[in-house]
């Protein structure tokens, strides 16, 4: 429709990002679209995309093929690191956005997405819905996860001076 209206001259290249614990479309793509194999999805922090047998797989494949699309995956650690890195910019991202961002980072690193390519990442939810996973990440309480961008909470007295002291130490790199 946008092409018909003259708003765009071509369709963008689509990237489908899946959590590695629920990635049947990724495996289908990697097989050269030879055979789709549903799977039993494993638990993932990106719970809304914990789907092992997507009902619209055929429509997704049509869209991906029509745009020379790519399917990428993100491990639990990659998605949590990407989510936390985004939070450092002022976002309060959800794990699903973490999957998309982790895919973006991988595709940039391998050169599939160039430094000057216009890229849009769709953020589908807000981090407040996933506060416990964020707390666990920053407290480094997720088993077998390094939590590379953890920003552990600091306890202070309910006193302005105490808060300022912590901030000054943090800014000087002593905390």
Coordinates of C-alpha atoms in Angstrom, one line a residue:
X1 CA 0.0 0.0 0.0
X2 CA 2.8 2.4 0.9
X3 CA 4.4 1.8 -2.5
X4 CA 1.1 2.4 -4.3
X5 CA 0.8 5.7 -2.5
X6 CA 4.3 6.6 -3.4
X7 CA 5.5 6.8 0.2
X8 CA 8.2 4.2 -0.3
X9 CA 10.0 3.0 -3.5
X10 CA 10.7 -0.5 -2.1
X11 CA 9.9 -2.8 0.7
X12 CA 12.4 -2.9 3.6
X13 CA 14.4 -6.0 4.2
X14 CA 12.7 -7.8 7.1
X15 CA 14.6 -9.5 10.0
X16 CA 12.8 -11.9 12.2
X17 CA 14.4 -12.3 15.6
X18 CA 13.6 -15.4 17.7
X19 CA 14.8 -16.4 21.2
X20 CA 17.1 -19.4 20.9
X21 CA 14.8 -21.3 23.3
X22 CA 11.9 -21.0 20.9
X23 CA 13.3 -20.7 17.3
X24 CA 11.6 -23.0 14.8
X25 CA 11.5 -20.3 12.1
X26 CA 15.3 -19.7 12.6
X27 CA 15.9 -23.4 12.0
X28 CA 13.6 -23.4 9.0
X29 CA 15.5 -20.4 7.5
X30 CA 18.9 -22.0 8.2
X31 CA 17.7 -25.2 6.4
X32 CA 17.1 -23.1 3.2
X33 CA 13.3 -23.3 3.8
X34 CA 13.3 -27.0 3.1
X35 CA 11.1 -28.3 5.9
X36 CA 9.5 -26.6 8.9
X37 CA 9.8 -28.5 12.1
X38 CA 7.6 -27.4 15.0
X39 CA 9.4 -27.7 18.4
X40 CA 8.6 -27.7 22.1
X41 CA 9.6 -24.2 23.1
X42 CA 11.8 -24.0 26.1
X43 CA 11.4 -21.3 28.8
X44 CA 12.7 -17.9 27.8
X45 CA 12.7 -14.4 29.4
X46 CA 11.0 -13.3 26.2
X47 CA 7.8 -15.2 27.2
X48 CA 5.4 -13.7 24.6
X49 CA 7.5 -15.2 21.8
X50 CA 8.0 -18.6 23.5
X51 CA 6.2 -20.3 20.6
X52 CA 7.4 -23.6 19.1
X53 CA 4.7 -23.9 16.4
X54 CA 3.7 -20.4 15.2
X55 CA 0.3 -20.5 13.5
X56 CA 1.3 -17.9 10.9
X57 CA 4.6 -19.4 9.8
X58 CA 3.5 -19.6 6.1
X59 CA 2.7 -15.8 6.1
X60 CA 6.0 -15.0 7.8
X61 CA 7.9 -17.0 5.2
X62 CA 6.1 -15.3 2.3
X63 CA 7.0 -11.9 3.8
X64 CA 10.6 -12.9 4.5
X65 CA 11.1 -14.3 1.0
X66 CA 9.5 -11.3 -0.6
X67 CA 12.0 -8.9 1.1
X68 CA 15.1 -11.1 1.0
X69 CA 14.6 -11.3 4.7
X70 CA 16.8 -12.9 7.4
X71 CA 16.0 -14.9 10.5
X72 CA 18.3 -14.5 13.5
X73 CA 18.3 -15.9 17.0
X74 CA 19.4 -14.6 20.4
X75 CA 20.4 -16.7 23.5
X76 CA 19.0 -15.8 26.9
X77 CA 22.3 -14.1 27.8
X78 CA 22.4 -12.1 24.6
X79 CA 18.8 -10.9 24.9
X80 CA 19.3 -9.9 28.6
X81 CA 22.6 -8.1 27.8
X82 CA 21.0 -6.3 24.8
X83 CA 18.0 -5.3 26.9
X84 CA 20.2 -4.0 29.7
X85 CA 22.4 -2.1 27.3
X86 CA 19.4 -0.4 25.8
X87 CA 18.3 0.5 29.4
X88 CA 21.5 2.5 29.8
X89 CA 20.3 4.8 27.0
X90 CA 17.1 5.6 28.9
X91 CA 14.9 3.0 27.4
X92 CA 13.3 0.5 29.8
X93 CA 13.2 -2.4 27.3
X94 CA 11.4 -5.7 27.5
X95 CA 13.1 -9.0 26.9
X96 CA 11.4 -9.3 23.5
X97 CA 13.0 -6.0 22.4
X98 CA 16.2 -7.5 23.8
X99 CA 15.9 -10.4 21.3
X100 CA 15.5 -7.9 18.4
X101 CA 18.4 -5.7 19.6
X102 CA 20.6 -8.8 20.1
X103 CA 19.8 -9.8 16.5
X104 CA 20.6 -6.3 15.3
X105 CA 24.0 -6.3 17.2
X106 CA 24.9 -9.7 15.6
X107 CA 23.9 -8.6 12.1
X108 CA 25.9 -5.4 12.5
X109 CA 28.9 -7.2 13.8
X110 CA 28.9 -9.7 10.9
X111 CA 28.4 -6.8 8.4
X112 CA 24.9 -7.9 7.2
X113 CA 23.6 -4.6 8.3
X114 CA 26.0 -1.8 7.3
X115 CA 27.1 1.2 9.4
X116 CA 25.0 3.5 7.3
X117 CA 22.0 1.3 6.7
X118 CA 18.7 2.7 8.0
X119 CA 17.4 0.3 10.6
X120 CA 14.2 0.2 12.6
X121 CA 13.8 -2.0 15.7
X122 CA 10.3 -2.5 16.9
X123 CA 9.9 -2.4 20.7
X124 CA 6.8 -4.3 21.6
X125 CA 6.4 -3.9 25.4
X126 CA 7.7 -2.0 28.4
X127 CA 10.2 -3.3 30.9
X128 CA 7.9 -2.7 33.8
X129 CA 6.1 -5.9 32.8
X130 CA 9.4 -7.8 33.4
X131 CA 10.8 -6.1 36.5
X132 CA 11.8 -9.3 38.2
X133 CA 14.0 -10.5 35.4
X134 CA 15.7 -7.0 35.4
X135 CA 16.2 -7.2 39.2
X136 CA 17.7 -10.7 38.9
X137 CA 20.0 -9.6 36.1
X138 CA 21.3 -6.5 37.9
X139 CA 21.7 -8.5 41.1
X140 CA 23.5 -11.1 39.0
X141 CA 21.2 -13.9 40.3
X142 CA 20.5 -15.5 36.9
X143 CA 22.2 -19.0 36.9
X144 CA 24.9 -19.5 34.3
X145 CA 24.7 -15.8 33.1
X146 CA 27.6 -13.3 33.3
X147 CA 25.2 -10.3 33.3
X148 CA 27.8 -8.2 31.4
X149 CA 25.9 -4.9 31.8
X150 CA 24.7 -5.4 35.4
X151 CA 24.2 -2.2 37.3
X152 CA 23.8 -3.5 40.9
X153 CA 21.6 -1.5 43.2
X154 CA 23.3 0.5 46.0
X155 CA 21.6 0.8 49.4
X156 CA 21.7 4.2 51.0
X157 CA 20.0 5.9 54.0
X158 CA 16.9 7.9 53.2
X159 CA 19.0 11.1 53.4
X160 CA 19.8 13.6 50.6
X161 CA 23.5 13.8 51.7
X162 CA 23.9 10.1 51.7
X163 CA 22.5 9.9 48.2
X164 CA 24.8 12.7 47.0
X165 CA 27.8 10.9 48.6
X166 CA 27.0 7.7 46.6
X167 CA 26.5 9.7 43.4
X168 CA 29.8 11.5 43.9
X169 CA 31.6 8.2 44.5
X170 CA 29.9 6.7 41.4
X171 CA 30.9 9.6 39.2
X172 CA 34.5 9.3 40.4
X173 CA 34.5 5.6 39.7
X174 CA 34.9 4.5 43.3
X175 CA 31.8 2.6 43.6

